[in-house]
Amino acid sequence: MAGFSELIKNFDKTRDYVRDFFIYGYKVRGDFNKKSARTYDDEKRRVESWLGEHLVYDDSVRGKQVAISVDSAHITENPLYQAFYTRSFTENDVRMHFLTLDILCDGEEHTAGELCSLLGEAFGFSPEEQTLRLKLKEYAEEGIVLSRKQGKSVLYRLSPDLAENILDSEGMYDMVKFFSEAAVFGVAGNSILRLTEQKNEHFCIKHNYIVHVLEDEVMLIITEAMAQHRLLTVGSFKNDVTHNVLPMQVITSVQTGRRFLAAYSPGGDKYMTFRLDYMPRPKAGAVFDNYDEIKTRYDELCARSFGVSFAETKDVEPLVIVIYADEVKEQYIIDRLKREKRCGTLEKTGENEFTLTLDICDPTEAMKWVKTFIGRIKRLEGGTESLRKRFYSDIKRMYEMYGGDDDEDIQ
Amino acid sequence: MKIFSELYGTYFRIITHVLSEHSMTESELRKLIAEEGFGETGLFLDKKLIPQEDGSDWGLLSRDKAGVLHPVTVIEPPKVLTTLQKRWLRTQLDDPRAWLFLDDRELALLWERLGEIPPLYSAEDMRCPDRYSDGDPYTDPVYRRNFRMVLKALKAEELICIRFISRYGKVIEGDFLPCKLEYSKKDDKFRVHCTSVRHGTSVINLARVEEVSKSSSKAKPAALDESTLRCSEPLEITVKNERGADERFLMEFAAYEKRTERSEEGTVKVRLWYDRNDETELLIRLLGYGPTLEITGPLHMRAKARERVMRQFGLMMNKGEQ
């Protein structure tokens, strides 16, 4: 495929561009300076080809901006799945795939040598036996064919797990349609729908960070390592530092969209978190022997973690937030406190007064949520002194920002 | 096991479709590629599938004397589920939400077919610390029954009678036409968007539904018009380049339709479109950014933000009326 191709061999570079178009939307050609301008033009052209209608252009003072603009609550299919359907292949790949499967539809077992002969006889196509053997090995790993050894030979046959043999009811397809948008690795579910010519038309997902799909290759390595208790070498696009860690959990904030790998670092004997969107594909290493003990310690730390921080803040006290809520007219505020609180207790401490006590290792993490109660916070106690000072200073700055007693725009 | 593979790719899917047809004209082939391919797929794939005199095509189609194209293969390409796809399906069986779609027989069948396959991950591998704790009761038989009746009516485009408790505690009963089912990852709840002759456009929380029954009404309500729920003008926000607020904001509000522009001073100006039902939720989330973010318009939203900030300042200065 000489010249420009809308297909790609490697997802890493594309992942970066699609994310930038989707998250930022304000970047202009000159901002993409990590690679050449030609690379930018090619990547943009590919994204245009894959996502068409979802790409928008705006002229700003800094130049022409490209953005992917989607309201994810109003769509029934994540458009970024398209980016996963763009893997390039060779002429040999495509011919071997369709012609070999055609022969294997006879339901019989064949060696790679036999298949080579049959391909030649039926289609005049003669791949190298070794090339075909490698392809069949790959297909056995992907579950398309089954293989077994007989003496020195390896026999291959088509997997009997046709979509129609596994999914044969409307309810099953409804399940696939819903989870293809709502679950991790939804692109796998979407690929089943496309294979079987089905489409989700009824389910929409709110508070959905569709951009997470771009991290699915990374996630797959992480989940496999978690299942096998393997160490991982993880890095970051932001710097050249790598860490050798034991993965514990993937932590997803459904409110901020950030996703982290929580992991134990045997070198530093500490627990760390790593942003998935900054992470290149990690490398799996050896199995870690002492997993259970490390996981028990991790679970204990989670009980005092408001989000993703596990480090104990110096001189920290439980954070106490005293909230005003009219018990008769504002039950919804009390309901909010009950369902949104984490790692803490809620008590009624006076007439129309509720006190939330959060015993957490890093109270700074809670402050963004605490500020969603602005207008109702009677007192803020505990935590750390610097945290309290910043809160009061923030309110003062907001008071000034919104015009103090005389916002000209509003008066 | 790969997730980024040509096996799932658009080109392989188009070829599967083409080889599943007994015959096809060139123009039918080009049309299919244009419909199912990416923007530029036709430029490349047409000439690789259509037999070329110089033999540069892939040899997957032959042309008869009438010029009609036929697959060189004998059988339709088999639609085999890969290990990744089967493991993904198996993973969903552990999720209580799967119960909403499957009856006991279907659930048992899927377990029989997929039970021995390892899932891609377990529930313990994932944690969402800020998901609300009062999610819907997915395994409750009444909830499950109501869900299935709503879904059935949604697919059949049929009116149903729904009795539910409104968020103000009032019992409401009426004939509704379900138009879409919405799941919120944050709330862990399903809501059904409906239209009704009497109630207009309604969004009903499934967990608040007491009973769903067949409707005898013949009156067909108007189709769901989502624009009636949309804001009349976008929110206008300025986010400062302080404490990483710009980056955090853009990630957090990535789920919304928006336009952004970075100024020379480094602030990001944002116009963001939202559903009016979400106005309060949006407002409090924006206030959570403190002084690193300013709502500059529209005026009624700025006034609401200001009112809360003034009230908070009053509480701090001990001069509030509360």
XYZ file of C-alpha atoms in Angstrom:
733
model
C 0.000 0.000 0.000
C 2.254 2.776 -1.245
C 1.523 6.402 -0.388
C -1.180 7.464 2.001
C -3.320 4.752 3.562
C -6.270 5.168 5.871
C -5.170 1.964 7.616
C -2.424 1.895 10.247
C -0.006 -0.653 11.602
C 0.416 0.717 15.084
C -2.234 2.294 17.274
C 0.046 4.244 19.639
C 0.639 7.322 17.485
C -2.974 7.538 16.371
C -4.154 7.193 19.957
C -2.340 10.403 20.801
C -3.850 12.412 17.926
C -7.422 11.166 18.389
C -7.216 11.945 22.092
C -5.928 15.458 21.431
C -8.672 16.168 18.871
C -11.300 14.853 21.272
C -10.166 16.209 24.647
C -8.616 19.549 23.736
C -10.231 20.593 20.508
C -8.377 23.914 20.558
C -5.055 22.739 19.192
C -3.857 24.061 15.858
C -1.370 22.486 13.451
C 1.622 24.131 15.134
C 0.704 22.642 18.530
C 1.358 19.132 17.235
C 5.083 19.654 17.235
C 6.234 16.290 18.572
C 6.174 14.938 15.011
C 6.504 16.547 11.596
C 3.777 18.665 10.000
C 3.425 15.940 7.349
C 2.660 13.393 10.082
C -0.006 15.733 11.461
C -1.576 16.114 8.018
C -1.676 12.352 7.497
C -3.118 11.655 10.952
C -5.754 14.357 10.543
C -6.700 12.991 7.124
C -7.085 9.502 8.616
C -9.265 10.737 11.465
C -11.374 12.638 8.925
C -11.737 9.463 6.914
C -12.766 7.363 9.950
C -14.930 9.824 11.859
C -16.247 12.129 9.129
C -19.315 13.859 10.550
C -17.976 14.034 14.100
C -15.009 16.187 13.128
C -15.543 19.944 13.408
C -13.344 22.834 12.341
C -13.166 26.258 13.931
C -11.104 29.280 12.995
C -9.427 30.805 16.028
C -6.926 33.640 16.340
C -4.245 30.964 16.622
C -5.278 29.171 13.428
C -7.600 26.420 12.247
C -8.663 24.095 15.052
C -9.757 20.501 14.601
C -12.005 18.857 17.185
C -14.083 15.747 17.632
C -17.321 17.037 19.116
C -19.754 14.442 20.456
C -22.312 14.512 23.234
C -21.849 10.979 24.451
C -25.226 10.865 26.203
C -26.999 11.252 22.866
C -25.290 8.622 20.747
C -25.943 4.907 20.503
C -22.500 3.925 19.259
C -19.099 5.190 20.330
C -17.651 6.714 17.125
C -14.097 6.214 18.400
C -14.539 2.447 17.962
C -13.880 3.168 14.284
C -10.245 3.834 15.116
C -9.913 0.209 16.245
C -11.071 -1.125 12.898
C -8.159 0.274 10.948
C -5.354 -2.266 11.314
C -3.394 -2.642 8.088
C -2.563 -6.012 6.527
C -0.728 -7.459 3.556
C -2.117 -9.032 0.404
C -0.936 -12.405 1.720
C -2.837 -11.823 4.982
C -6.150 -11.146 3.287
C -5.880 -13.983 0.787
C -4.718 -16.494 3.389
C -7.555 -15.481 5.687
C -10.496 -15.807 3.348
C -9.233 -18.671 1.210
C -7.974 -20.798 4.110
C -11.206 -20.331 6.059
C -13.132 -21.362 2.947
C -11.250 -24.645 2.876
C -11.573 -25.153 6.642
C -15.352 -24.843 6.301
C -15.246 -28.533 5.265
C -15.111 -29.262 9.011
C -12.066 -31.496 8.589
C -8.663 -31.335 10.264
C -5.715 -30.396 8.079
C -2.002 -29.888 8.493
C -0.420 -26.666 7.239
C 1.123 -28.648 4.344
C -2.234 -30.066 3.292
C -3.802 -26.633 3.422
C -1.035 -25.242 1.224
C -1.736 -27.901 -1.395
C -5.494 -27.345 -1.189
C -5.049 -23.566 -1.562
C -2.966 -24.154 -4.687
C -5.466 -26.621 -6.178
C -8.613 -24.629 -5.417
C -7.456 -21.056 -5.910
C -4.037 -21.173 -7.546
C -2.707 -19.482 -4.432
C 0.506 -20.906 -3.003
C 1.770 -19.262 0.166
C 4.982 -20.459 1.793
C 4.156 -23.332 4.148
C 6.020 -21.638 6.972
C 4.064 -18.395 6.416
C 0.780 -20.273 6.535
C 1.873 -22.180 9.647
C 2.584 -18.891 11.424
C -0.797 -17.534 10.370
C -2.549 -20.670 11.647
C -0.673 -20.404 14.941
C -1.862 -16.807 15.238
C -5.431 -17.877 14.418
C -5.275 -20.593 17.067
C -4.266 -17.918 19.601
C -7.131 -15.715 18.486
C -9.558 -18.648 18.724
C -10.539 -18.839 15.068
C -9.079 -22.298 14.576
C -8.449 -25.162 16.977
C -5.172 -27.026 16.836
C -3.929 -30.314 18.198
C -0.730 -32.241 17.869
C -0.648 -35.659 16.260
C 2.811 -37.148 16.327
C 5.058 -34.541 14.752
C 2.208 -32.846 12.906
C -0.146 -30.120 14.023
C -3.725 -30.436 12.822
C -6.011 -27.430 12.389
C -9.771 -27.161 12.105
C -12.246 -24.328 12.197
C -13.551 -23.386 15.634
C -17.182 -24.462 16.017
C -17.949 -21.296 18.020
C -19.862 -19.489 15.334
C -21.736 -16.395 16.519
C -25.054 -18.116 15.760
C -24.092 -21.064 17.995
C -23.405 -18.818 20.988
C -25.908 -15.986 20.574
C -29.314 -17.175 19.482
C -31.903 -14.975 21.119
C -33.028 -11.368 21.084
C -32.278 -11.028 24.791
C -28.676 -12.113 24.252
C -28.240 -9.505 21.550
C -29.842 -6.852 23.748
C -27.242 -7.690 26.374
C -24.424 -7.321 23.825
C -25.881 -4.024 22.593
C -26.025 -2.544 26.064
C -22.627 -3.717 27.256
C -20.956 -2.792 23.964
C -21.477 0.810 25.058
C -21.451 0.502 28.845
C -18.720 -2.017 29.675
C -14.939 -2.014 29.595
C -13.626 -3.337 26.258
C -16.962 -2.362 24.704
C -15.256 -2.397 21.314
C -15.127 -6.217 21.583
C -18.915 -6.243 21.971
C -19.283 -3.768 19.125
C -17.193 -6.068 16.906
C -19.684 -8.882 17.647
C -22.566 -6.627 16.624
C -20.813 -5.668 13.405
C -19.930 -9.298 12.642
C -23.580 -10.272 13.012
C -24.918 -7.139 11.292
C -26.649 -5.856 14.413
C -26.714 -2.331 15.779
C -27.520 -0.745 19.112
C -30.407 1.648 18.610
C -32.032 1.839 22.020
C -29.407 2.292 24.715
C -27.620 5.563 25.439
C -24.988 5.961 28.101
C -24.770 9.094 30.182
C -21.613 10.239 31.975
C -19.732 8.119 29.491
C -16.074 8.769 28.718
C -15.967 7.320 25.223
C -12.302 8.280 24.920
C -11.387 5.419 27.280
C -11.578 3.029 24.347
C -8.273 4.447 23.140
C -6.610 2.812 26.159
C -8.022 -0.669 25.525
C -4.749 -2.132 24.261
C -3.090 -0.939 27.463
C -5.995 -2.233 29.543
C -5.798 -5.665 27.975
C -2.164 -6.058 29.018
C -3.020 -4.805 32.514
C -6.017 -7.106 33.055
C -4.050 -10.131 31.824
C -1.224 -9.253 34.221
C -3.695 -8.782 37.090
C -5.242 -12.188 36.466
C -1.821 -13.845 36.432
C -0.318 -11.734 39.275
C 2.447 -10.594 36.960
C 4.699 -7.590 37.328
C 4.398 -4.844 34.745
C 6.871 -2.279 33.478
C 4.883 0.912 33.061
C 5.987 4.231 31.623
C 4.516 7.577 30.711
C 4.239 9.709 27.581
C 5.133 12.659 29.846
C 8.651 11.481 30.735
C 11.111 8.636 30.254
C 10.743 7.177 33.752
C 9.552 3.577 34.034
C 8.379 1.613 37.067
C 8.318 -2.092 37.747
C 5.044 -2.683 39.569
C 2.469 -5.263 40.557
C -0.979 -4.203 39.279
C -3.732 -4.148 41.884
C -6.757 -2.458 40.331
C -7.915 -0.086 37.621
C -9.548 2.922 39.259
C -11.997 4.881 37.135
C -13.495 8.177 38.159
C -16.978 8.249 36.651
C -17.133 11.974 37.397
C -13.788 13.250 36.154
C -13.092 10.693 33.439
C -9.602 9.968 34.693
C -8.490 6.333 34.871
C -5.571 5.036 36.855
C -3.677 1.859 37.359
C -3.194 1.320 41.097
C -0.097 -0.781 41.645
C 2.429 -1.873 44.218
C 6.054 -0.973 43.707
C 8.243 -3.708 45.228
C 11.324 -1.476 44.826
C 9.933 1.333 46.957
C 7.561 -0.854 49.026
C 4.746 1.567 48.274
C 1.479 1.839 46.358
C 1.337 4.150 43.366
C -1.137 5.238 40.715
C -0.528 5.853 37.018
C -2.802 7.632 34.540
C -3.864 5.218 31.814
C -4.206 7.929 29.182
C -0.543 8.846 29.639
C 0.626 5.240 29.564
C 2.257 3.562 26.561
C 1.674 -0.162 26.291
C 3.189 -1.748 29.416
C 5.390 -4.852 29.316
C 4.412 -7.916 31.324
C 7.126 -9.518 33.451
C 7.509 -12.342 35.956
C 4.831 -13.712 38.276
C 4.966 -12.108 41.742
C 4.933 -14.697 44.564
C 3.633 -12.711 47.498
C 0.478 -11.342 45.834
C -2.094 -12.081 48.569
C -0.262 -10.168 51.290
C 0.269 -7.154 49.005
C -3.408 -7.200 47.963
C -4.601 -7.358 51.588
C -2.524 -4.272 52.428
C -3.911 -2.536 49.344
C -7.524 -3.268 50.319
C -6.865 -1.792 53.757
C -5.501 1.392 52.188
C -8.535 1.667 49.884
C -10.788 1.931 52.920
C -9.194 5.354 53.653
C -8.682 6.561 50.098
C -11.219 9.075 48.772
C -10.080 8.574 45.198
C -6.701 7.396 44.002
C -4.277 8.689 46.623
C -2.809 6.215 49.105
C -0.150 8.417 50.686
C -0.861 9.523 54.269
C -0.759 13.329 54.465
C 1.465 14.656 57.265
C -0.396 15.798 60.428
C -3.766 14.953 58.904
C -6.954 14.881 60.960
C -10.390 13.634 59.899
C -12.040 16.216 57.649
C -15.271 17.567 59.125
C -17.781 19.373 56.897
C -20.858 20.912 58.476
C -23.635 21.365 55.917
C -26.862 23.334 56.068
C -29.945 21.615 54.603
C -33.603 22.349 55.277
C -34.893 18.997 56.515
C -38.376 19.594 55.157
C -37.740 21.235 51.818
C -34.266 19.975 50.956
C -34.328 16.247 51.555
C -32.506 15.875 48.217
C -29.407 17.457 49.776
C -29.437 14.913 52.588
C -29.932 12.147 50.014
C -26.962 13.523 48.070
C -24.771 13.429 51.160
C -25.794 9.852 51.867
C -25.180 8.484 48.390
C -22.083 10.498 47.522
C -20.108 10.297 50.750
C -17.144 7.974 50.844
C -15.006 6.735 53.732
C -17.047 8.672 56.253
C -20.025 9.068 58.520
C -22.965 11.427 58.286
C -24.742 12.683 61.420
C -27.516 15.116 62.102
C -25.910 17.537 64.526
C -28.530 20.256 64.878
C -31.625 21.722 63.377
C -31.107 21.680 59.601
C -27.460 20.840 60.189
C -25.603 17.728 59.054
C -22.023 16.848 59.785
C -19.950 14.691 57.525
C -16.718 13.288 58.923
C -14.289 11.852 56.383
C -11.433 9.770 57.729
C -9.192 9.763 54.672
C -5.463 9.634 54.083
C -5.415 12.604 51.684
C -8.247 15.091 52.341
C -7.132 17.306 49.444
C -8.724 14.743 47.146
C -12.142 15.406 48.682
C -12.086 19.181 48.317
C -13.399 19.377 44.756
C -16.431 17.381 45.857
C -16.771 19.429 49.052
C -16.914 22.584 46.921
C -19.964 21.247 45.068
C -21.793 22.149 48.321
C -20.803 25.810 48.045
C -23.569 27.921 49.554
C -24.247 25.372 52.308
C -20.936 24.825 54.079
C -21.318 26.202 57.589
C -17.929 25.060 58.838
C -14.922 23.164 57.621
C -12.736 21.605 60.293
C -9.879 19.111 60.525
C -7.970 17.998 57.464
C -4.843 20.121 57.480
C -4.296 23.789 58.155
C -3.155 24.508 54.604
C -6.248 22.801 53.201
C -8.570 24.932 55.341
C -6.678 28.111 54.421
C -6.938 27.311 50.730
C -10.667 26.648 51.005
C -11.363 29.996 52.659
C -9.046 31.780 50.231
C -10.827 30.082 47.287
C -14.234 31.270 48.485
C -12.893 34.790 48.860
C -11.471 34.695 45.336
C -14.767 33.366 43.973
C -16.612 36.138 45.807
C -14.403 38.670 44.048
C -14.642 36.847 40.715
C -18.439 36.908 40.725
C -18.441 40.596 41.482
C -18.781 40.726 45.248
C -21.894 42.634 46.045
C -22.043 44.298 42.656
C -21.683 42.096 39.606
C -22.493 44.546 36.848
C -23.547 41.782 34.495
C -26.248 40.556 36.827
C -27.534 43.606 38.675
C -4.954 -12.268 21.996
C -5.125 -8.931 20.194
C -7.737 -6.208 20.309
C -6.264 -4.121 17.481
C -6.349 -6.642 14.671
C -7.346 -6.731 11.027
C -9.695 -9.587 11.981
C -12.092 -6.973 13.384
C -11.221 -4.376 10.767
C -13.607 -2.596 8.467
C -11.883 -3.943 5.318
C -12.167 -7.582 6.445
C -15.802 -6.978 7.371
C -16.575 -5.534 3.935
C -14.859 -8.463 2.231
C -16.875 -10.900 4.395
C -20.030 -9.163 3.219
C -18.962 -9.261 -0.431
C -17.999 -12.951 -0.290
C -21.348 -13.729 1.313
C -23.160 -12.530 -1.813
C -23.560 -14.999 -4.657
C -23.083 -12.315 -7.269
C -22.667 -8.588 -7.504
C -22.243 -5.965 -10.174
C -19.324 -3.561 -10.042
C -21.596 -0.680 -9.160
C -23.213 -2.695 -6.339
C -19.774 -3.470 -5.020
C -18.679 0.160 -5.139
C -21.904 1.199 -3.402
C -21.397 -1.348 -0.626
C -17.828 -0.171 -0.064
C -18.982 3.460 0.015
C -21.680 2.631 2.575
C -19.682 0.398 4.884
C -16.184 1.776 4.475
C -14.395 4.820 5.779
C -14.297 8.063 3.822
C -11.449 6.982 1.542
C -11.926 3.195 1.509
C -13.237 3.162 -2.042
C -10.042 4.694 -3.397
C -8.116 1.588 -2.410
C -10.478 -1.339 -1.870
C -12.473 -1.086 -5.127
C -9.483 -1.938 -7.272
C -8.288 -4.678 -4.937
C -11.602 -6.505 -5.090
C -12.591 -5.900 -8.707
C -10.551 -8.190 -11.005
C -7.831 -6.168 -12.774
C -6.246 -7.030 -16.096
C -2.735 -6.739 -14.679
C -3.623 -9.134 -11.813
C -3.025 -6.508 -9.131
C -6.298 -7.372 -7.358
C -6.491 -9.858 -4.490
C -8.068 -12.612 -6.537
C -11.103 -12.970 -4.308
C -13.680 -12.280 -7.043
C -14.019 -13.502 -10.612
C -15.945 -11.896 -13.449
C -18.311 -13.852 -15.700
C -18.967 -13.150 -19.365
C -21.762 -10.730 -18.479
C -19.337 -8.787 -16.307
C -20.996 -9.851 -13.042
C -18.680 -10.534 -10.106
C -18.704 -13.807 -8.136
C -16.700 -14.942 -5.104
C -13.953 -17.472 -5.854
C -14.774 -19.038 -2.483
C -17.428 -21.721 -2.148
C -18.955 -21.014 1.249
C -19.899 -17.783 3.043
C -17.028 -16.729 5.323
C -17.772 -18.271 8.736
C -18.655 -15.833 11.536
C -16.484 -17.347 14.225
C -16.338 -15.611 17.589
C -12.748 -15.029 18.623
C -11.321 -15.738 22.060
C -11.461 -12.012 22.840
C -15.135 -11.814 21.916
C -16.047 -14.949 23.884
C -14.106 -13.793 26.943
C -15.823 -10.422 26.724
C -19.242 -12.109 26.597
C -18.282 -14.316 29.531
C -17.255 -11.212 31.517
C -20.738 -9.717 31.166
C -22.353 -12.815 32.692
C -20.858 -11.821 36.055
C -22.564 -8.428 35.864
C -25.963 -8.243 37.575
C -27.195 -5.973 34.780
C -27.047 -8.994 32.430
C -30.135 -10.260 34.274
C -32.138 -7.430 32.803
C -31.816 -8.747 29.282
C -31.834 -12.493 29.779
C -34.489 -14.777 31.161
C -33.414 -17.723 33.312
C -33.269 -20.073 30.335
C -31.081 -17.726 28.274
C -28.817 -17.102 31.236
C -28.396 -20.851 31.804
C -27.662 -21.408 28.107
C -24.965 -18.746 28.019
C -23.375 -20.157 31.148
C -23.357 -23.575 29.507
C -21.709 -22.160 26.379
C -19.254 -19.761 27.972
C -18.919 -20.821 31.603
C -15.502 -22.429 31.213
C -13.957 -19.481 29.406
C -12.014 -17.096 31.658
C -13.476 -13.584 31.822
C -11.364 -10.653 30.616
C -11.438 -9.196 34.116
C -13.308 -9.595 37.361
C -15.409 -7.020 39.194
C -12.678 -6.755 41.859
C -10.160 -5.636 39.219
C -12.125 -2.423 38.661
C -13.128 0.279 41.136
C -15.173 3.447 40.631
C -14.820 5.324 43.927
C -17.118 8.187 42.954
C -20.018 6.135 41.627
C -23.137 6.840 43.684
C -24.009 4.197 46.222
C -27.766 4.042 45.557
C -27.701 2.346 42.166
C -30.708 0.508 40.758
C -31.673 -2.936 42.147
C -30.862 -4.983 39.043
C -31.672 -8.389 40.486
C -34.979 -7.340 42.063
C -37.726 -9.332 40.280
C -40.115 -6.344 40.065
C -37.420 -4.042 38.670
C -36.363 -6.745 36.226
C -39.942 -7.286 35.068
C -40.557 -3.554 34.621
C -37.302 -3.131 32.728
C -38.150 -5.915 30.316
C -41.635 -4.572 29.654
C -40.236 -1.117 28.958
C -37.579 -2.529 26.634
C -40.136 -4.654 24.797
C -42.412 -1.634 24.275
C -39.446 0.485 23.209
C -38.511 -1.992 20.491
C -42.088 -2.516 19.350
C -42.822 1.235 19.530
C -45.871 0.492 21.680
C -47.617 2.572 24.299
C -47.461 1.248 27.853
C -49.053 2.329 31.074
C -46.450 3.301 33.699
C -47.142 4.037 37.350
C -44.217 5.671 39.101
C -43.302 7.912 42.002
C -42.013 11.307 40.947
C -38.975 12.811 42.642
C -41.376 14.948 44.669
C -43.048 11.799 46.027
C -46.201 12.065 43.923
C -47.720 8.950 42.312
C -48.111 9.455 38.550
C -49.809 7.058 36.183
C -50.178 7.454 32.465
C -49.683 6.094 28.966
C -46.172 6.569 27.703
C -44.272 5.727 24.554
C -40.706 4.727 25.509
C -38.166 6.220 23.097
C -34.773 5.386 24.581
C -33.214 3.787 27.617
C -30.445 5.770 29.207
C -27.940 4.357 31.682
C -25.843 6.702 33.798
C -22.425 5.433 34.779
C -22.207 7.974 37.578
C -25.638 7.325 39.073
C -25.654 3.610 38.220
C -29.280 4.022 37.191
C -31.485 3.511 34.169
C -33.910 6.158 32.992
C -36.444 5.811 30.232
C -37.092 8.762 27.947
C -40.737 8.779 26.936
C -43.345 10.853 25.239
C -46.942 11.054 26.304
C -50.016 12.861 25.048
C -50.729 14.112 28.563
C -47.250 14.584 30.032
C -45.223 15.522 26.949
C -41.562 14.481 27.088
C -40.721 12.699 30.340
C -37.639 11.074 31.776
C -38.579 8.361 34.287
C -36.176 6.719 36.681
C -36.702 2.946 36.337
C -36.168 2.356 40.039
C -39.115 4.674 40.755
C -41.466 2.662 38.556
C -44.004 0.681 40.553
C -45.798 -1.050 37.723
C -45.790 -1.335 33.948
C -48.815 -2.715 32.141
C -50.271 -2.818 28.649
C -51.975 0.305 27.499
C -55.405 0.329 25.917
C -54.963 3.851 24.588
C -54.887 4.341 20.847
C -53.639 7.925 21.005
C -50.132 8.132 19.582
C -47.974 10.807 21.197
C -45.579 12.877 19.128
C -42.081 11.508 18.578
C -39.414 12.365 21.127
C -37.987 15.768 20.380
C -34.704 15.951 22.254
C -34.220 19.544 21.242
C -36.968 20.485 23.728
C -34.686 19.242 26.509
C -31.613 21.049 25.182
C -30.318 24.333 26.554
C -31.334 27.384 24.532
C -27.810 28.780 24.618
C -24.497 27.182 25.587
C -22.722 27.690 28.849
C -19.752 30.004 28.507
C -16.843 29.246 30.762
C -13.296 30.485 31.202
C -10.880 27.980 32.712
C -7.570 29.165 34.083
C -4.252 27.472 33.626
C -3.923 27.042 37.385
C -3.599 23.809 39.420
C -4.017 21.932 36.132
C -7.664 23.036 36.015
C -7.730 23.411 32.216
C -6.574 19.851 31.631
C -8.840 18.485 34.376
C -11.837 20.392 33.060
C -11.400 19.267 29.466
C -11.151 15.640 30.555
C -14.083 15.838 32.950
C -16.387 17.509 30.440
C -15.226 15.452 27.474
C -18.636 13.763 27.466
C -20.331 17.033 26.460
C -20.666 18.672 23.086
C -18.419 21.704 23.271
C -16.127 24.135 21.471
C -12.899 25.325 23.003
C -10.389 28.041 22.298
C -7.107 28.744 24.053
C -6.255 32.405 24.499
C -2.777 33.896 24.287
C -2.791 34.273 28.101
C -3.243 30.519 28.475
C -6.869 30.408 29.613
C -9.332 28.181 27.790
C -12.669 29.604 26.728
C -15.368 26.987 26.418
C -18.880 26.908 25.020
C -20.691 23.834 26.252
C -24.140 22.501 25.303
C -26.188 20.543 27.822
C -29.648 19.165 28.609
C -31.705 21.479 30.809
C -32.418 18.603 33.225
C -28.701 18.567 34.001
C -28.385 22.274 34.773
C -28.030 21.969 38.559
C -25.657 19.038 38.290
C -23.512 21.027 35.888
C -23.561 24.105 38.086
C -22.327 22.319 41.195
C -19.658 20.450 39.260
C -18.387 23.736 37.868
C -18.363 25.330 41.327
C -16.187 22.422 42.442
C -13.377 23.997 40.404
C -13.349 26.961 42.772
C -11.709 30.154 41.503
C -9.899 28.350 38.671
C -13.073 28.467 36.584
C -15.532 31.248 35.899
C -19.011 30.932 34.434
C -19.269 33.945 32.160
C -22.628 33.223 30.569
C -25.472 32.915 30.010
C -26.567 35.416 32.611
C -29.019 33.155 34.431
C -26.294 30.543 35.004
C -23.806 33.146 36.164
C -26.456 34.513 38.509
C -27.046 31.053 39.998
C -23.326 30.548 40.566
C -23.023 33.981 42.074
C -25.977 33.407 44.387
C -24.365 30.282 45.839
C -20.978 31.937 46.189
C -22.513 34.957 47.948
C -24.397 32.627 50.300
C -21.191 30.743 51.053
C -19.261 33.946 51.640
C -22.021 35.026 53.986
C -21.782 31.764 55.930
C -18.046 32.259 56.262
C -18.445 35.813 57.456
C -21.152 34.655 59.892
C -23.670 36.972 58.363
C -25.811 34.404 56.573
C -29.490 34.146 57.382
C -29.378 30.336 57.569
